[in-house]
Amino acid sequence: MKQSKDPFEAAFEESPPESPVETEAEAEAERQNPRSSSSVVAQPQKVSKNKEKEKEKEKEKEEEEEEEEDNMDVELAKLPSSGDPHKMAKMQAILSQFTEDQMSRYESFRRAGFQKANMKRLLASITGTQKISVPITIVVSGIAKLFVGEVAETARIVMKERKESGPIRPCHLREAYRRLKLEGKVFKRSASRLFR
Amino acid sequence: MSNSSTGTGTSSKQRAASSQPSETSSKRKRGVFQKELQHMMYGFGDDPNPLPESVALMEDIVVEYVTELVHKAQDIGSQRGKLSVEDFLYLIRKDLPKLNRCTELLSMNEELKQARKVFESEEFD
C-alpha cells in the first residue's frame, strides 16, 4: 500500500485525511483536484514512472482496493481549460500502464453517475415539490457518488480485515456505514436538534 | 422481528409496483438507481457484478444520506425559503474531496453553459 501511495503523494500534494485508507483519500483528493493548486508538481517524470511500475505490480495483486487510486482525469485532459500539463502528462503515463481490468474499472468509475432525472425526482419528493434547480442536482449527484465511493471503499477494508473475498455483501456495507457514522461522515446529527 | 418481516413485505410490494410513476408519494420506488449503482460500485472496487442485495442496500443508504443532506440544507436555507447550492456547499465544507469535486462540477457546468451560448450565437452568424 505504501509504495502505491508514493507517486500520487509525490505528484499531488493534497491528501485529505478524511478517507479511511490514505490511498483512497489521495485518490479522491486527486480526483477532486486534478487542476487545482499544484505546489508539488515539480516532480521529474522519470521518478514517478519508476514508482508507477512498482505500483503496477502491486496493483495486480490488490486490484480492488487500489483501483480507486487511478482516478486521474484523462477525460478532463481533453477539456480545453484548467489543464495542468504536468498532472495531465503524469495521468497519461499512469493510464497507459493500466491492465485491461484496471482500465475497465476506471472507465466504470468515471462514467457511472446518477441520472439527473431520477435525482431530481428524489430531491423533489424529499423537499416536497420544490422546484429543484439544475446546479443542485449536479451537486447532490456528485456528493452522492463520492459517498457511494466512501461506503464501498470502507466495505472493502472491512472485507480485508475479515479476510473475505468476492463481491461486497450487505453485512460489509452495514459495517462500513456504521464506521462512517462513527467517524462522523454521515451526518446523522438530525436536524431535529433545532426543535429540542 | 415481526417489524423486519413487514418491512421486507412492503418493500417487495414496492418493487412489484415500481412500474407505476409515483412522484411525491412516501413510498420509494426500489431499484431507481440500480443500474447506475452497479456500475458505480464496480468502479469503486466491487465485483463486476455486485450482489443485488448489496446494490439495494447501497441505494437505501444513499437515499437516506441524500435525505439527511437535503433536510439539513433546508434548515440552513430556511431563511431564504428556497434551497440553494450554497447551502449544500456549506454542509460539505469540512469534507474536502466532496467540496472540491462539487466546485469542479459547478465550474464545468458553467463552462459548458458558456460554450453552448457561444455555439448558439454562432449559429446565427
Short mmCIF file of C-alpha atoms in Angstrom, two decimals:
data_model
loop_
_atom_site.label_atom_id
_atom_site.label_comp_id
_atom_site.label_asym_id
_atom_site.label_seq_id
_atom_site.Cartn_x
_atom_site.Cartn_y
_atom_site.Cartn_z
CA MET A 1 0.00 0.00 0.00
CA LYS A 2 2.79 2.40 0.89
CA GLN A 3 4.52 2.10 -2.44
CA SER A 4 1.36 2.69 -4.31
CA LYS A 5 0.84 5.82 -2.30
CA ASP A 6 4.05 7.44 -3.36
CA PRO A 7 3.61 8.51 -6.94
CA PHE A 8 0.40 10.21 -6.08
CA GLU A 9 1.66 11.77 -2.92
CA ALA A 10 4.67 12.96 -4.76
CA ALA A 11 2.77 14.29 -7.66
CA PHE A 12 -0.24 15.69 -5.94
CA GLU A 13 0.03 17.42 -2.65
CA GLU A 14 -3.49 17.22 -1.38
CA SER A 15 -4.42 14.18 0.60
CA PRO A 16 -7.24 14.92 2.97
CA PRO A 17 -7.07 12.61 5.95
CA GLU A 18 -10.75 12.00 5.92
CA SER A 19 -10.89 8.81 3.93
CA PRO A 20 -10.49 5.51 5.72
CA VAL A 21 -7.41 4.49 3.86
CA GLU A 22 -4.85 7.04 2.88
CA THR A 23 -4.50 5.72 -0.61
CA GLU A 24 -8.19 6.07 -1.20
CA ALA A 25 -8.17 9.51 0.30
CA GLU A 26 -5.49 10.57 -2.07
CA ALA A 27 -7.29 9.10 -4.94
CA GLU A 28 -10.36 11.03 -4.07
CA ALA A 29 -8.39 14.15 -3.49
CA GLU A 30 -6.71 13.84 -6.80
CA ARG A 31 -9.99 13.17 -8.39
CA GLN A 32 -11.23 16.39 -6.95
CA ASN A 33 -8.18 18.49 -7.57
CA PRO A 34 -6.64 17.48 -10.79
CA ARG A 35 -6.20 21.06 -11.79
CA SER A 36 -6.07 22.87 -8.54
CA SER A 37 -3.02 24.36 -6.95
CA SER A 38 -0.16 22.05 -7.54
CA SER A 39 2.56 23.02 -5.22
CA VAL A 40 4.41 19.76 -5.54
CA VAL A 41 4.14 19.28 -9.24
CA ALA A 42 7.80 19.79 -9.84
CA GLN A 43 8.47 16.08 -9.73
CA PRO A 44 10.56 14.84 -12.63
CA GLN A 45 8.62 12.39 -14.63
CA LYS A 46 11.27 9.70 -14.50
CA VAL A 47 10.87 9.32 -10.78
CA SER A 48 7.16 8.98 -10.99
CA LYS A 49 7.44 6.46 -13.77
CA ASN A 50 9.58 4.15 -11.70
CA LYS A 51 7.16 4.36 -8.87
CA GLU A 52 4.34 3.73 -11.26
CA LYS A 53 5.93 0.48 -12.32
CA GLU A 54 6.25 -0.67 -8.75
CA LYS A 55 2.75 0.40 -8.22
CA GLU A 56 1.58 -1.54 -11.20
CA LYS A 57 2.95 -4.78 -9.85
CA GLU A 58 1.28 -4.20 -6.57
CA LYS A 59 -1.87 -3.43 -8.38
CA GLU A 60 -2.07 -6.79 -9.98
CA LYS A 61 -2.21 -8.32 -6.57
CA GLU A 62 -4.56 -5.95 -4.89
CA GLU A 63 -6.65 -4.61 -7.64
CA GLU A 64 -9.86 -4.00 -5.86
CA GLU A 65 -8.60 -1.67 -3.22
CA GLU A 66 -6.19 0.20 -5.37
CA GLU A 67 -8.47 0.83 -8.23
CA GLU A 68 -9.65 3.95 -6.56
CA GLU A 69 -6.23 5.50 -6.82
CA ASP A 70 -6.35 5.61 -10.54
CA ASN A 71 -8.76 8.41 -10.62
CA MET A 72 -6.96 10.88 -12.74
CA ASP A 73 -8.94 12.85 -15.16
CA VAL A 74 -7.87 11.74 -18.54
CA GLU A 75 -11.19 12.86 -19.88
CA LEU A 76 -10.83 16.23 -18.33
CA ALA A 77 -7.48 16.46 -20.01
CA LYS A 78 -9.36 16.69 -23.24
CA LEU A 79 -11.21 19.69 -21.96
CA PRO A 80 -9.61 22.90 -23.07
CA SER A 81 -9.10 24.91 -19.91
CA SER A 82 -7.84 24.22 -16.42
CA GLY A 83 -5.26 21.80 -17.68
CA ASP A 84 -2.17 21.38 -15.64
CA PRO A 85 0.24 19.90 -18.16
CA HIS A 86 2.35 18.16 -15.54
CA LYS A 87 -0.54 16.39 -13.97
CA MET A 88 -2.08 15.56 -17.27
CA ALA A 89 1.15 14.08 -18.52
CA LYS A 90 1.52 12.01 -15.39
CA MET A 91 -2.02 10.88 -15.70
CA GLN A 92 -1.44 9.77 -19.24
CA ALA A 93 1.67 7.92 -18.18
CA ILE A 94 -0.18 6.11 -15.45
CA LEU A 95 -3.15 5.29 -17.56
CA SER A 96 -1.06 3.91 -20.35
CA GLN A 97 0.18 1.25 -17.99
CA PHE A 98 -3.17 0.01 -16.91
CA THR A 99 -4.19 -3.54 -17.42
CA GLU A 100 -7.45 -4.17 -19.18
CA ASP A 101 -9.13 -4.95 -15.93
CA GLN A 102 -7.96 -1.75 -14.32
CA MET A 103 -8.94 0.23 -17.37
CA SER A 104 -12.44 -1.12 -17.43
CA ARG A 105 -12.86 -0.46 -13.74
CA TYR A 106 -11.53 3.05 -14.15
CA GLU A 107 -13.88 3.61 -17.03
CA SER A 108 -16.82 2.49 -14.96
CA PHE A 109 -15.73 4.77 -12.20
CA ARG A 110 -15.52 7.75 -14.48
CA ARG A 111 -18.71 7.16 -16.33
CA ALA A 112 -21.04 5.97 -13.63
CA GLY A 113 -23.28 8.63 -12.25
CA PHE A 114 -26.75 9.20 -11.04
CA GLN A 115 -29.29 10.10 -13.64
CA LYS A 116 -30.30 13.70 -13.38
CA ALA A 117 -33.96 12.92 -13.80
CA ASN A 118 -34.00 10.33 -11.06
CA MET A 119 -32.09 12.56 -8.73
CA LYS A 120 -34.41 15.46 -9.45
CA ARG A 121 -37.40 13.31 -8.69
CA LEU A 122 -35.89 12.11 -5.46
CA LEU A 123 -34.98 15.61 -4.37
CA ALA A 124 -38.40 16.90 -5.21
CA SER A 125 -40.00 14.18 -3.16
CA ILE A 126 -37.79 14.98 -0.21
CA THR A 127 -38.27 18.70 -0.27
CA GLY A 128 -41.93 18.38 -1.07
CA THR A 129 -42.38 19.54 -4.65
CA GLN A 130 -39.98 22.42 -4.59
CA LYS A 131 -38.50 23.16 -7.92
CA ILE A 132 -35.02 21.79 -7.96
CA SER A 133 -32.51 23.75 -9.95
CA VAL A 134 -30.01 22.03 -12.16
CA PRO A 135 -26.91 23.01 -10.17
CA ILE A 136 -28.40 21.50 -7.06
CA THR A 137 -28.99 18.26 -8.92
CA ILE A 138 -25.45 18.28 -10.15
CA VAL A 139 -24.01 18.96 -6.73
CA VAL A 140 -26.10 16.36 -4.97
CA SER A 141 -25.29 13.76 -7.60
CA GLY A 142 -21.63 14.46 -7.16
CA ILE A 143 -21.83 14.26 -3.40
CA ALA A 144 -23.83 11.06 -3.56
CA LYS A 145 -21.37 9.43 -5.91
CA LEU A 146 -18.47 10.21 -3.64
CA PHE A 147 -20.46 8.91 -0.73
CA VAL A 148 -21.02 5.65 -2.55
CA GLY A 149 -17.30 5.53 -3.04
CA GLU A 150 -16.62 6.03 0.62
CA VAL A 151 -19.00 3.30 1.63
CA ALA A 152 -17.73 0.88 -0.98
CA GLU A 153 -14.11 1.50 -0.09
CA THR A 154 -14.80 1.13 3.61
CA ALA A 155 -16.67 -2.07 2.86
CA ARG A 156 -13.63 -3.36 1.02
CA ILE A 157 -11.47 -2.53 4.00
CA VAL A 158 -13.88 -4.38 6.25
CA MET A 159 -13.68 -7.37 3.96
CA LYS A 160 -9.93 -7.25 4.04
CA GLU A 161 -9.96 -7.23 7.80
CA ARG A 162 -12.26 -10.18 7.88
CA LYS A 163 -10.18 -11.85 5.20
CA GLU A 164 -13.13 -12.39 2.94
CA SER A 165 -13.18 -12.12 -0.78
CA GLY A 166 -15.65 -11.92 -3.58
CA PRO A 167 -18.44 -9.43 -4.11
CA ILE A 168 -19.35 -6.99 -1.39
CA ARG A 169 -22.10 -8.29 0.80
CA PRO A 170 -24.73 -6.34 2.69
CA CYS A 171 -23.12 -7.15 6.02
CA HIS A 172 -19.97 -5.40 4.83
CA LEU A 173 -21.96 -2.42 3.73
CA ARG A 174 -23.68 -2.19 7.06
CA GLU A 175 -20.42 -2.37 8.93
CA ALA A 176 -18.92 0.21 6.62
CA TYR A 177 -21.87 2.51 7.12
CA ARG A 178 -21.62 2.08 10.86
CA ARG A 179 -17.96 3.02 10.80
CA LEU A 180 -18.56 6.06 8.69
CA LYS A 181 -21.22 7.16 11.12
CA LEU A 182 -18.79 6.82 13.97
CA GLU A 183 -16.32 8.93 12.08
CA GLY A 184 -18.99 11.49 11.61
CA LYS A 185 -19.00 11.35 7.86
CA VAL A 186 -22.65 10.56 7.63
CA PHE A 187 -24.33 13.36 9.39
CA LYS A 188 -26.82 11.53 11.41
CA ARG A 189 -27.00 14.53 13.68
CA SER A 190 -30.54 15.06 12.68
CA ALA A 191 -31.93 18.50 12.23
CA SER A 192 -34.44 17.83 14.94
CA ARG A 193 -31.83 19.20 17.28
CA LEU A 194 -33.19 22.58 16.37
CA PHE A 195 -36.50 21.80 17.91
CA ARG A 196 -35.30 20.40 21.15
CA MET B 1 -38.52 -9.47 14.29
CA SER B 2 -42.03 -9.00 13.03
CA ASN B 3 -41.12 -5.45 12.14
CA SER B 4 -38.38 -6.53 9.83
CA SER B 5 -40.58 -9.04 8.10
CA THR B 6 -43.27 -6.46 7.49
CA GLY B 7 -40.56 -4.18 6.29
CA THR B 8 -39.40 -6.65 3.72
CA GLY B 9 -43.00 -7.40 2.83
CA THR B 10 -43.73 -3.80 1.98
CA SER B 11 -40.50 -3.41 0.13
CA SER B 12 -41.21 -6.34 -2.13
CA LYS B 13 -44.60 -4.87 -2.88
CA GLN B 14 -42.89 -1.65 -3.75
CA ARG B 15 -40.63 -3.49 -6.07
CA ALA B 16 -43.58 -5.01 -7.81
CA ALA B 17 -45.34 -1.69 -8.07
CA SER B 18 -42.27 0.19 -9.18
CA SER B 19 -43.59 0.44 -12.69
CA GLN B 20 -46.16 2.98 -11.56
CA PRO B 21 -44.89 6.53 -11.50
CA SER B 22 -45.31 7.94 -8.02
CA GLU B 23 -44.00 11.43 -7.71
CA THR B 24 -44.32 12.73 -4.21
CA SER B 25 -45.62 9.61 -2.52
CA SER B 26 -43.98 8.45 0.64
CA LYS B 27 -43.39 5.11 -0.99
CA ARG B 28 -39.99 4.96 -2.54
CA LYS B 29 -39.59 3.06 -5.71
CA ARG B 30 -36.93 0.47 -5.29
CA GLY B 31 -34.28 -0.03 -7.85
CA VAL B 32 -34.40 3.56 -9.04
CA PHE B 33 -30.65 3.83 -9.11
CA GLN B 34 -29.96 0.21 -9.56
CA LYS B 35 -28.27 0.25 -12.93
CA GLU B 36 -26.09 3.22 -12.19
CA LEU B 37 -25.21 1.91 -8.78
CA GLN B 38 -23.98 -1.34 -10.23
CA HIS B 39 -21.51 0.45 -12.45
CA MET B 40 -20.57 2.81 -9.69
CA MET B 41 -19.86 0.07 -7.20
CA TYR B 42 -17.75 -1.74 -9.74
CA GLY B 43 -15.83 1.43 -10.36
CA PHE B 44 -15.21 1.85 -6.66
CA GLY B 45 -13.88 -1.63 -6.13
CA ASP B 46 -16.71 -4.08 -6.06
CA ASP B 47 -17.17 -7.11 -8.24
CA PRO B 48 -18.07 -6.58 -11.88
CA ASN B 49 -21.44 -7.98 -10.92
CA PRO B 50 -22.35 -6.72 -7.49
CA LEU B 51 -24.87 -8.66 -5.48
CA PRO B 52 -28.40 -7.35 -5.98
CA GLU B 53 -28.99 -7.15 -2.28
CA SER B 54 -25.84 -5.12 -1.87
CA VAL B 55 -26.99 -2.74 -4.57
CA ALA B 56 -30.40 -2.43 -2.95
CA LEU B 57 -28.86 -1.75 0.41
CA MET B 58 -26.48 0.78 -1.08
CA GLU B 59 -29.41 2.51 -2.69
CA ASP B 60 -31.16 2.72 0.65
CA ILE B 61 -28.06 4.10 2.26
CA VAL B 62 -27.61 6.71 -0.43
CA VAL B 63 -31.25 7.77 -0.36
CA GLU B 64 -31.08 8.13 3.38
CA TYR B 65 -27.90 10.13 3.10
CA VAL B 66 -29.35 12.44 0.48
CA THR B 67 -32.49 12.85 2.55
CA GLU B 68 -30.48 13.86 5.58
CA LEU B 69 -28.41 16.17 3.45
CA VAL B 70 -31.42 17.89 1.99
CA HIS B 71 -33.12 18.26 5.35
CA LYS B 72 -30.05 19.88 6.78
CA ALA B 73 -29.74 22.16 3.78
CA GLN B 74 -33.34 23.14 4.17
CA ASP B 75 -32.74 24.05 7.76
CA ILE B 76 -29.82 26.20 6.81
CA GLY B 77 -31.50 27.85 3.90
CA SER B 78 -34.87 28.11 5.54
CA GLN B 79 -34.42 31.85 5.86
CA ARG B 80 -34.25 32.19 2.14
CA GLY B 81 -37.18 29.88 1.78
CA LYS B 82 -35.58 28.12 -1.09
CA LEU B 83 -32.83 25.60 -1.45
CA SER B 84 -29.69 26.92 -2.98
CA VAL B 85 -26.40 25.44 -3.96
CA GLU B 86 -24.54 27.36 -1.29
CA ASP B 87 -26.43 25.50 1.40
CA PHE B 88 -25.06 22.22 0.17
CA LEU B 89 -21.59 23.59 -0.25
CA TYR B 90 -21.69 24.85 3.28
CA LEU B 91 -22.75 21.45 4.56
CA ILE B 92 -19.86 19.63 2.99
CA ARG B 93 -17.32 22.30 3.71
CA LYS B 94 -15.46 20.03 6.07
CA ASP B 95 -15.23 17.24 3.57
CA LEU B 96 -12.51 18.33 1.22
CA PRO B 97 -12.82 15.73 -1.53
CA LYS B 98 -16.53 16.37 -1.85
CA LEU B 99 -16.16 20.10 -1.69
CA ASN B 100 -13.52 20.21 -4.35
CA ARG B 101 -15.41 17.83 -6.53
CA CYS B 102 -18.53 19.96 -6.29
CA THR B 103 -16.74 23.16 -7.14
CA GLU B 104 -15.16 21.38 -10.04
CA LEU B 105 -18.50 20.12 -11.27
CA LEU B 106 -20.06 23.52 -10.94
CA SER B 107 -17.31 25.25 -12.84
CA MET B 108 -17.50 22.61 -15.55
CA ASN B 109 -21.21 23.25 -15.76
CA GLU B 110 -20.56 26.94 -16.18
CA GLU B 111 -18.03 26.26 -18.89
CA LEU B 112 -20.45 24.08 -20.74
CA LYS B 113 -23.14 26.71 -20.46
CA GLN B 114 -20.82 29.33 -21.85
CA ALA B 115 -19.76 27.05 -24.64
CA ARG B 116 -23.34 26.36 -25.52
CA LYS B 117 -24.13 30.04 -25.57
CA VAL B 118 -21.29 30.75 -27.91
CA PHE B 119 -22.32 27.84 -30.08
CA GLU B 120 -25.85 29.06 -30.33
CA SER B 121 -24.87 32.62 -31.05
CA GLU B 122 -22.51 31.42 -33.71
CA GLU B 123 -25.24 29.54 -35.45
CA PHE B 124 -26.91 32.72 -36.42
CA ASP B 125 -23.85 34.23 -37.98
#
